[in-house]
XYZ file of N, CA and C in Angstrom:
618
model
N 0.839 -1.190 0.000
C 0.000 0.000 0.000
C 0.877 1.244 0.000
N 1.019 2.324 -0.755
C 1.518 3.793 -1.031
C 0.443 4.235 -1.484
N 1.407 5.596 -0.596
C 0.201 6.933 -0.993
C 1.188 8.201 -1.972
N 0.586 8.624 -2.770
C 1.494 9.158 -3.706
C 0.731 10.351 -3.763
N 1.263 11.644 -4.207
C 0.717 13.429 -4.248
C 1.173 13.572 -5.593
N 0.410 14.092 -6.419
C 0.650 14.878 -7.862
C -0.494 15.801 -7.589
N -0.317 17.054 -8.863
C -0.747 18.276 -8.792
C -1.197 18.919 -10.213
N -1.926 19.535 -10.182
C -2.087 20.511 -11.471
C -1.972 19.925 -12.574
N -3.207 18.909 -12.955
C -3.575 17.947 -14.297
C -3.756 18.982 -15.126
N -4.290 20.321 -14.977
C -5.387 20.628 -16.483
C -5.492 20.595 -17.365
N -6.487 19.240 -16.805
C -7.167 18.674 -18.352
C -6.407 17.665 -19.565
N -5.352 17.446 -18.707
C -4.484 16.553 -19.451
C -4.670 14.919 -19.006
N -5.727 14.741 -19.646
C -6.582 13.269 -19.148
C -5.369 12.314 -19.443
N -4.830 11.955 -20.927
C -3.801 10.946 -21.157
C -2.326 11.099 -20.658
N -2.115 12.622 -20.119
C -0.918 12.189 -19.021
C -1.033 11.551 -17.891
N -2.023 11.398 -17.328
C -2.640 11.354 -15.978
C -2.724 9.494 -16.168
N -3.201 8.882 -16.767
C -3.427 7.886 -17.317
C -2.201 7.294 -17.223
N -1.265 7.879 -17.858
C 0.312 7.509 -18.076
C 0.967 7.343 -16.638
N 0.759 8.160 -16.331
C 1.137 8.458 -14.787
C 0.306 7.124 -14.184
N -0.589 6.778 -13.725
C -0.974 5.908 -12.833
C -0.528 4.631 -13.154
N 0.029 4.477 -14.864
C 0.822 3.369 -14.867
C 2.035 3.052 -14.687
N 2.592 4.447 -14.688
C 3.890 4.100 -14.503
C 4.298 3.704 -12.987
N 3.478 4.203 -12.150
C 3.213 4.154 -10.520
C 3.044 2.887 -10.526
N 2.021 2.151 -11.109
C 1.371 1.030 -11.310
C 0.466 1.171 -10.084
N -0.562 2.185 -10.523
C -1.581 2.696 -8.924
C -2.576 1.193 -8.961
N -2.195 0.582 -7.712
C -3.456 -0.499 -7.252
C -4.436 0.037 -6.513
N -5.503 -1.118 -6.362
C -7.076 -0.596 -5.532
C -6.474 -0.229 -4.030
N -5.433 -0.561 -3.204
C -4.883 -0.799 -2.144
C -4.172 0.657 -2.003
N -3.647 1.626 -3.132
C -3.031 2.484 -2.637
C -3.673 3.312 -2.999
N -2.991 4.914 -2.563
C -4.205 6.447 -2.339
C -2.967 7.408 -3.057
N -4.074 7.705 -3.653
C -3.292 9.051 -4.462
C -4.392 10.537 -4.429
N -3.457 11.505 -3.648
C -3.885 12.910 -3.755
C -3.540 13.884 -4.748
N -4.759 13.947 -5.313
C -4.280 15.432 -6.417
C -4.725 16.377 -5.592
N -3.683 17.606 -5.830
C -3.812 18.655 -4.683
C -4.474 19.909 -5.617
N -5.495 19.757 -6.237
C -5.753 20.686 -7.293
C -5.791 20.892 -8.366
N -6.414 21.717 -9.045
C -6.291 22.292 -10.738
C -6.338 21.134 -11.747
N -7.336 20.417 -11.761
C -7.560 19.168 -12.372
C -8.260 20.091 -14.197
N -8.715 20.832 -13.722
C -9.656 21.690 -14.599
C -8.970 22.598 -15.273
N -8.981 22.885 -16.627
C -8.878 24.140 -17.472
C -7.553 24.019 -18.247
N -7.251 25.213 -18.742
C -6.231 25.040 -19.840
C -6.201 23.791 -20.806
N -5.675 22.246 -20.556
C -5.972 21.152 -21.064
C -7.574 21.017 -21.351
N -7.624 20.066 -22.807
C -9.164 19.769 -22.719
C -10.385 19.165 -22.477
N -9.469 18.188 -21.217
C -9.993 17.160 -20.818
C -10.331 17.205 -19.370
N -10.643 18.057 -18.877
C -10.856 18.831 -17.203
C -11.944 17.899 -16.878
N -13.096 17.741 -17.749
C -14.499 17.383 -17.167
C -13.967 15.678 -17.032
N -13.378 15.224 -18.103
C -13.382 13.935 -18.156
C -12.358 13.390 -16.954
N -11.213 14.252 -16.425
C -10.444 13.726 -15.463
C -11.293 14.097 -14.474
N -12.579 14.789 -13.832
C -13.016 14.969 -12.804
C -13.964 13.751 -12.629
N -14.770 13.619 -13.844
C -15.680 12.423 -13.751
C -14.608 11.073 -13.372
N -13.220 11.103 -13.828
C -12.503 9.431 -13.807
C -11.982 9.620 -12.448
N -11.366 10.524 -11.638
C -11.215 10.865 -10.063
C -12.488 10.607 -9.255
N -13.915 11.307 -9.750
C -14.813 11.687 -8.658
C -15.441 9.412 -8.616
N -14.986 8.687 -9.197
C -15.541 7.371 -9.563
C -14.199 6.592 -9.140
N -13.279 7.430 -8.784
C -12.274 6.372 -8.200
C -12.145 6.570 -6.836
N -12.294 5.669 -5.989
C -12.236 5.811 -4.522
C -10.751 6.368 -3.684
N -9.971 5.583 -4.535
C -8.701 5.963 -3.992
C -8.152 6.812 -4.285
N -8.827 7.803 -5.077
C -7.931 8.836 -5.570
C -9.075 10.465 -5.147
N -7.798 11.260 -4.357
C -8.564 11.968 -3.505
C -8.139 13.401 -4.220
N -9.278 14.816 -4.264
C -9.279 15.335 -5.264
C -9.159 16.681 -3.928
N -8.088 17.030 -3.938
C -8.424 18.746 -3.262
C -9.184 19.999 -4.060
N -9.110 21.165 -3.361
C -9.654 21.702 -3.995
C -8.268 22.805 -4.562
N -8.372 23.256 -5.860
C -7.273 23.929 -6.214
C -8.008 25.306 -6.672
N -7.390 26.597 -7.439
C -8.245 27.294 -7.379
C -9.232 27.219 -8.266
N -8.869 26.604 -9.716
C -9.684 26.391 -10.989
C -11.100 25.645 -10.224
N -11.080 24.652 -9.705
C -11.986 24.414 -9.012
C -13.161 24.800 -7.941
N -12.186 25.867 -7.360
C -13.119 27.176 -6.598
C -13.814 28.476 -7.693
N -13.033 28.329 -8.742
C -13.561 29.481 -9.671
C -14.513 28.531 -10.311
N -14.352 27.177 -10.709
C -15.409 27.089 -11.298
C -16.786 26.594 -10.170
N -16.707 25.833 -9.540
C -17.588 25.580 -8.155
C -18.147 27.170 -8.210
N -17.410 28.351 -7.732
C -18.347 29.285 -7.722
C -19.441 30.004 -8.616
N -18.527 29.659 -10.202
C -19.262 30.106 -11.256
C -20.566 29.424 -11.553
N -20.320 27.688 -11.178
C -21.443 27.260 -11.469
C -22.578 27.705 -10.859
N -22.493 28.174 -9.237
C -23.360 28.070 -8.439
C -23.985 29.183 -8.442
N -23.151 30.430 -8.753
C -23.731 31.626 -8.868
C -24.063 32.408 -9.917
N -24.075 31.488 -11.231
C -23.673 32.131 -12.730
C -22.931 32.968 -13.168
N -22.308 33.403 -12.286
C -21.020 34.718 -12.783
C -19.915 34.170 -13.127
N -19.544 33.856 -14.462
C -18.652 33.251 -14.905
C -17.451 34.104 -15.419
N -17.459 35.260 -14.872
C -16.606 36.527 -15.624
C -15.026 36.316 -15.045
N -14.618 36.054 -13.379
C -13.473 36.092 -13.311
C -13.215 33.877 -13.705
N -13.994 33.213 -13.640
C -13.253 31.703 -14.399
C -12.965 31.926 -16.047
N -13.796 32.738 -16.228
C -13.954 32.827 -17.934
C -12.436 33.646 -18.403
N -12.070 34.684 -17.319
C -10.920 35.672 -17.538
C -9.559 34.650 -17.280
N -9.797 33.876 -16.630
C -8.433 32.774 -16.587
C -8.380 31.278 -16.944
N -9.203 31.546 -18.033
C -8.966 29.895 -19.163
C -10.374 29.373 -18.829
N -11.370 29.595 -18.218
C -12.603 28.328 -17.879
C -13.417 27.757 -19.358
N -13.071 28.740 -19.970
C -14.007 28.796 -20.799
C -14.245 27.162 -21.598
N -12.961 26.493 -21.782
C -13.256 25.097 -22.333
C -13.667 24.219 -21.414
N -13.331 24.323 -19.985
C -14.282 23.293 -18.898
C -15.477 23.738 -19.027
N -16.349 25.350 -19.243
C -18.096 25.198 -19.492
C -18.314 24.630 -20.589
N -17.661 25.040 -21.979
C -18.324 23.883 -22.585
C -18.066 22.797 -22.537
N -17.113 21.880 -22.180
C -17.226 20.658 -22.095
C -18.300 20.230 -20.587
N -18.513 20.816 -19.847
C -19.372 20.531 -18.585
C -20.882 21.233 -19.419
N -20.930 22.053 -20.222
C -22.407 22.093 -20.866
C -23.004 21.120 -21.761
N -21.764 20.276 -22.120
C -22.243 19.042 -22.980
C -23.160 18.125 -22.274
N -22.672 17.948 -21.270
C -23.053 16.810 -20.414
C -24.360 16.486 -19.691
N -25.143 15.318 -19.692
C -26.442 16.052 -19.099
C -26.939 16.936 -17.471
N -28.185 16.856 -17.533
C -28.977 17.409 -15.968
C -27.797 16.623 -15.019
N -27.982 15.314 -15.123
C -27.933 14.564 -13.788
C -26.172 14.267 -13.713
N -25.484 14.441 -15.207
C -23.755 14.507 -14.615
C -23.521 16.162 -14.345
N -24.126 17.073 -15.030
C -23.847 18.257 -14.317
C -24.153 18.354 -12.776
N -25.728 17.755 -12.455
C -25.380 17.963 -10.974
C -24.663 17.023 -10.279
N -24.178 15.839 -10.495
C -23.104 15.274 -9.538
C -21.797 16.039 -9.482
N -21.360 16.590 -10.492
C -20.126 17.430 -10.962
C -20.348 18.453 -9.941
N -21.190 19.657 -9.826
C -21.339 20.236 -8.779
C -21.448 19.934 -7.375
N -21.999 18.825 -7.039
C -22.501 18.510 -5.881
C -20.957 18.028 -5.148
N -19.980 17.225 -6.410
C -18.758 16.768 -6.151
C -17.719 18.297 -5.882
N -17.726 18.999 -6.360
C -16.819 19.946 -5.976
C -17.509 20.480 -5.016
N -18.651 20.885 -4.578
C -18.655 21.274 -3.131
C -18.574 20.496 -2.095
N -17.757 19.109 -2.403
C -17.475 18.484 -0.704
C -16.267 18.483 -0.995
N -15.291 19.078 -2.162
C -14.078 18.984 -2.182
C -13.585 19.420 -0.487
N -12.648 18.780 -0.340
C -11.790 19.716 0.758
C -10.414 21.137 0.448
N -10.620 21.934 1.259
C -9.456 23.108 0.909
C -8.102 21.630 1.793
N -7.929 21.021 2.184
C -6.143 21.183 2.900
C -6.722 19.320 3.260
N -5.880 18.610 3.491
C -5.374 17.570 4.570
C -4.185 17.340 4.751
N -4.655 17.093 6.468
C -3.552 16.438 7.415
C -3.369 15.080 6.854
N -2.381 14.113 6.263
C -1.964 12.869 6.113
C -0.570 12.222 6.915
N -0.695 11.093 7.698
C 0.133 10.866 8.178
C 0.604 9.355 7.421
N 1.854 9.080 7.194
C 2.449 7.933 6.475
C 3.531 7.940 7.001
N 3.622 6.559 7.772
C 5.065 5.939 8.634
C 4.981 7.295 10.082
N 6.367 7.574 9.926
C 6.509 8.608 11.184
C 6.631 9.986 10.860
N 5.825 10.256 9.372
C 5.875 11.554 8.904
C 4.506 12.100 8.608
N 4.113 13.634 8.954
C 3.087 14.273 8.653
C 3.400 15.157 7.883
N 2.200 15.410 7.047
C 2.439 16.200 5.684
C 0.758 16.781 5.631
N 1.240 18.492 5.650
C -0.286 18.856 5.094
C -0.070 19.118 3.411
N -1.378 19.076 2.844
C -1.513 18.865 1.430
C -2.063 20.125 1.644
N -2.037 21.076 0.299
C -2.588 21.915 0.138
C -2.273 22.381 -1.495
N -2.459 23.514 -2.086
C -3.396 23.708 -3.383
C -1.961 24.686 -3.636
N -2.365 25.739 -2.404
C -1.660 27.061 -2.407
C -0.907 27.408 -1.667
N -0.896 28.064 -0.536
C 0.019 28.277 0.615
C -1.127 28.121 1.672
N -0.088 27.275 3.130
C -0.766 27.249 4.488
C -1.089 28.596 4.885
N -2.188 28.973 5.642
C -2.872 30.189 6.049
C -2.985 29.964 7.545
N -2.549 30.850 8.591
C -3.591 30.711 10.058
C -4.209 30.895 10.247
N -5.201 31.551 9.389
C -6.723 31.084 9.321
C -7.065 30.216 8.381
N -7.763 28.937 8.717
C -7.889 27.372 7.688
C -8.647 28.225 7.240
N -9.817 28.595 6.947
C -11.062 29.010 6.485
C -10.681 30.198 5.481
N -9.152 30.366 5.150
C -9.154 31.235 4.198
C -8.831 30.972 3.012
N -10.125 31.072 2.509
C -10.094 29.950 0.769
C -9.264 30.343 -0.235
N -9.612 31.865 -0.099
C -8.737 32.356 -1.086
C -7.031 32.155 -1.142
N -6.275 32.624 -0.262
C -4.943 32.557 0.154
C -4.264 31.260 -0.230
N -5.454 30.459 0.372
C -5.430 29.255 0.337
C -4.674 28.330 -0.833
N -5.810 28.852 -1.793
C -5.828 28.097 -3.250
C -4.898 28.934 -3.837
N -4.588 30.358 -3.966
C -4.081 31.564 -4.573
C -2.839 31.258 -4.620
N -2.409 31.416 -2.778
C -0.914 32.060 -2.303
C -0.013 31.166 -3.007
N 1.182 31.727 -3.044
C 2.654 31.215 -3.048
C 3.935 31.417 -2.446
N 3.845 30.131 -1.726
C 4.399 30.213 -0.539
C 5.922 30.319 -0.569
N 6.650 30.805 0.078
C 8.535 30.857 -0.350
C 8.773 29.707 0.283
N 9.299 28.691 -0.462
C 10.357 27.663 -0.042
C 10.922 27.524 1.249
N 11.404 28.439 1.214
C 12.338 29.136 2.813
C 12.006 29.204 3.702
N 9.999 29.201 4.059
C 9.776 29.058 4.639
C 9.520 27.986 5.773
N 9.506 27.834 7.020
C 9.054 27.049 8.464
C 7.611 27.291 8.484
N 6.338 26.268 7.866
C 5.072 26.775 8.492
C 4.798 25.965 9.195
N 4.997 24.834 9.783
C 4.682 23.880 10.824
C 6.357 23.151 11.068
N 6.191 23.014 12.786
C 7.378 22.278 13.246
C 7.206 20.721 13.480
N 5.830 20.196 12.771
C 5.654 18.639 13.015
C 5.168 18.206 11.781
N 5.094 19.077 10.280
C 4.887 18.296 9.505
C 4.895 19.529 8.289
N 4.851 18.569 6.968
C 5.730 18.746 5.438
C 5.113 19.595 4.960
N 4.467 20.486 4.786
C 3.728 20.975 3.657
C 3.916 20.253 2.432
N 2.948 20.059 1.586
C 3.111 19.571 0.155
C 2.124 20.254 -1.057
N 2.601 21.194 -1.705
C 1.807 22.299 -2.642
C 1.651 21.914 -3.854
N 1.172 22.460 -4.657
C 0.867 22.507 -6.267
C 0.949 24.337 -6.331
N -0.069 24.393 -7.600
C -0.209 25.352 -7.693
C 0.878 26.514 -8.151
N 2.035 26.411 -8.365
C 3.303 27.460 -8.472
C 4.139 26.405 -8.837
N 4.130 26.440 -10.734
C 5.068 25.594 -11.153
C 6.754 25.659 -10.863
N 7.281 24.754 -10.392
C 8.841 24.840 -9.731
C 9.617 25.371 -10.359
N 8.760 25.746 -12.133
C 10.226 26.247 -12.809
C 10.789 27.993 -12.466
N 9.446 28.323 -11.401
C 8.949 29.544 -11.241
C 10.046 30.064 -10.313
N 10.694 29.097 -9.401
C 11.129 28.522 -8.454
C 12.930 28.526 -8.786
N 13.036 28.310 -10.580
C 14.311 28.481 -11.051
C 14.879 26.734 -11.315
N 14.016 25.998 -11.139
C 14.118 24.810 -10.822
C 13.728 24.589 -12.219
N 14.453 22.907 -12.399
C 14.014 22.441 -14.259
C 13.430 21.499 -14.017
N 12.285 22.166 -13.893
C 10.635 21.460 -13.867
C 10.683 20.130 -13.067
N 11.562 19.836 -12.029
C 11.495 18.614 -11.186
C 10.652 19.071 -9.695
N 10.278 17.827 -9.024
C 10.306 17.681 -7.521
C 10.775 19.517 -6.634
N 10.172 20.023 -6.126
C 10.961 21.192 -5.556
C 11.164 20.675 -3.975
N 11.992 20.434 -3.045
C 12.136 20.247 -1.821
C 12.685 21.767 -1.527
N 12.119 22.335 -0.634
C 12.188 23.366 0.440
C 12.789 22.889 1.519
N 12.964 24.248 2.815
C 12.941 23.571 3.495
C 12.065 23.164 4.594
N 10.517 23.310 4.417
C 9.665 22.752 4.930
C 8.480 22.564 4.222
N 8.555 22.181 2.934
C 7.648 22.331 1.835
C 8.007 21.778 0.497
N 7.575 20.930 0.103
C 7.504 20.568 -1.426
C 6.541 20.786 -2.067
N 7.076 21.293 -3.444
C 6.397 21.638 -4.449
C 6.078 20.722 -5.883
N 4.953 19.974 -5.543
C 4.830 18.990 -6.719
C 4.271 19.407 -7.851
N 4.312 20.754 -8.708
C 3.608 20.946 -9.593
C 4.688 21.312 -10.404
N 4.725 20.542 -11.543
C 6.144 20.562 -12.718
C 6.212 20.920 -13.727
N 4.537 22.216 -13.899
C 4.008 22.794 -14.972
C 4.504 22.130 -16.213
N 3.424 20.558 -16.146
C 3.438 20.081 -17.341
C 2.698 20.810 -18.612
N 1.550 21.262 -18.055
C 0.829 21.868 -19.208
C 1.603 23.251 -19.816
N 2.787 23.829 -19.128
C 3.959 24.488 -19.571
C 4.989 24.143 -20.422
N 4.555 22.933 -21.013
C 5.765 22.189 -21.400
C 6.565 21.145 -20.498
N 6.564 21.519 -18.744
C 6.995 21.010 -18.535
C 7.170 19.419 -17.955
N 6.985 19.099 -16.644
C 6.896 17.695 -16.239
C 5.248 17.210 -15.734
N 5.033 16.147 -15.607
C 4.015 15.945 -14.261
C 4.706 14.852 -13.910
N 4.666 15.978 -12.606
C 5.581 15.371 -11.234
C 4.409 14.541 -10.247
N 4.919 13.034 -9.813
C 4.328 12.701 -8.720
C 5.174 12.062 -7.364
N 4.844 12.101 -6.097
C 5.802 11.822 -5.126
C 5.178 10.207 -4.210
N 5.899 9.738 -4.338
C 5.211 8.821 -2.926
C 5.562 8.759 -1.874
N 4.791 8.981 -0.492
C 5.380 9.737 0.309
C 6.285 8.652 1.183
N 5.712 7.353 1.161
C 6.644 6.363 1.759
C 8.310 6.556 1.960
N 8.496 6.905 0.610
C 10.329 7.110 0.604
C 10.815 8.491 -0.125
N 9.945 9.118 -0.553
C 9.742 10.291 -1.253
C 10.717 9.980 -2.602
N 10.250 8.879 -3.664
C 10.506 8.462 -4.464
C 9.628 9.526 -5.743
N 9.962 9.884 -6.503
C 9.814 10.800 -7.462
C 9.370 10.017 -9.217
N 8.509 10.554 -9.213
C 7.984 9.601 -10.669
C 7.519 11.136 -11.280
N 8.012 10.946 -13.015
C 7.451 11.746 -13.936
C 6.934 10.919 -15.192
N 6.248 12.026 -15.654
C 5.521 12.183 -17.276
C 6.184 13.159 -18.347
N 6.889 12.957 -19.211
C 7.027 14.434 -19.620
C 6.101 14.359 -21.160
């Protein structure tokens, strides 16, 4: 049994695919995507429907997901539409009554953050940067956190969201020093990065 963290699919259904084989993901192990499953790539709806139907594979919330969760719910589609949504509505307008509302109903039990513990190590998951206030969604999903930073003295942070090359890094694994950064801005060209946290063994897609 391993539990493995990758980040920031959008919409890249047949990397993702690639990826779980190269892992060789069984029914026995858990894999967290920490976000941004949605947009840019054109396959957002179809990797949410193949996550929200797999048990073991656990879906945070990233921000594409809060922009669109909000757009759906409130029809104001002006700031998802201003940063790429526009091919997740139509591909989520294709679809009927009853997968549009599971699709919604599924991103509002997303979670913003988890605590995961594996062996004698704790690791919070998150989208964006840790906040001291949990309840702050925005920051949350948004921030970008400096490397350099100490935000907990008993456990890992593990981010997406702020591709590593951003970082100066060539598109690998980013280790901080209290924080890794698994997002390898594949849809940049660059990697998709995944980690398992057992030995912090490093698997890509390019």
């Amino acid at each position: 049994m391993s539990h493995y963290v990758t980040a920031d699919l959008h919409g890249c259904y047949d990397a993702f695919i690639n990826l779980l084989q190269k892992i060789d993901f069984q029914p026995e192990d858990t894999l967290y995507v920490i976000g941004d499953v949605v947009d840019r790539g054109a396959e957002g709806i179809r990797l949410l429907q193949h996550i929200k139907k797999t048990p073991n594979i656990i879906l945070l919330l990233g921000n594409r997901e809060v922009m669109m969760r909000d757009a759906l719910t409130s029809g104001d589609n002006e700031l998802w539409f201003y940063n790429g949504g526009m091919i997740t509505f139509h591909r989520f307008s294709r679809l009927s009554l009853e997968e549009q509302t599971e699709i919604k109903a599924y991103l509002k039990e997303l979670p913003l953050f988890l605590d995961v513990t594996v062996g004698d190590r704790q690791f919070r998951l998150i989208h964006g940067c840790p906040m001291a206030d949990e309840n702050d969604v925005e920051n949350s999903v948004w921030g970008r956190p400096d490397p350099a930073n100490v935000f907990f003295t008993d456990k890992t942070v593990i981010v997406g969201h702020t591709p590593t090359m951003c970082y100066g890094d060539d598109c690998h694994i980013l280790h901080g020093k209290n924080i890794i950064d698994v997002d390898c801005g594949y849809v940049y060209r660059g990697l998709l990065g995944c980690l398992r946290l057992e030995d912090m063994r490093e698997y890509y897609i390019s």
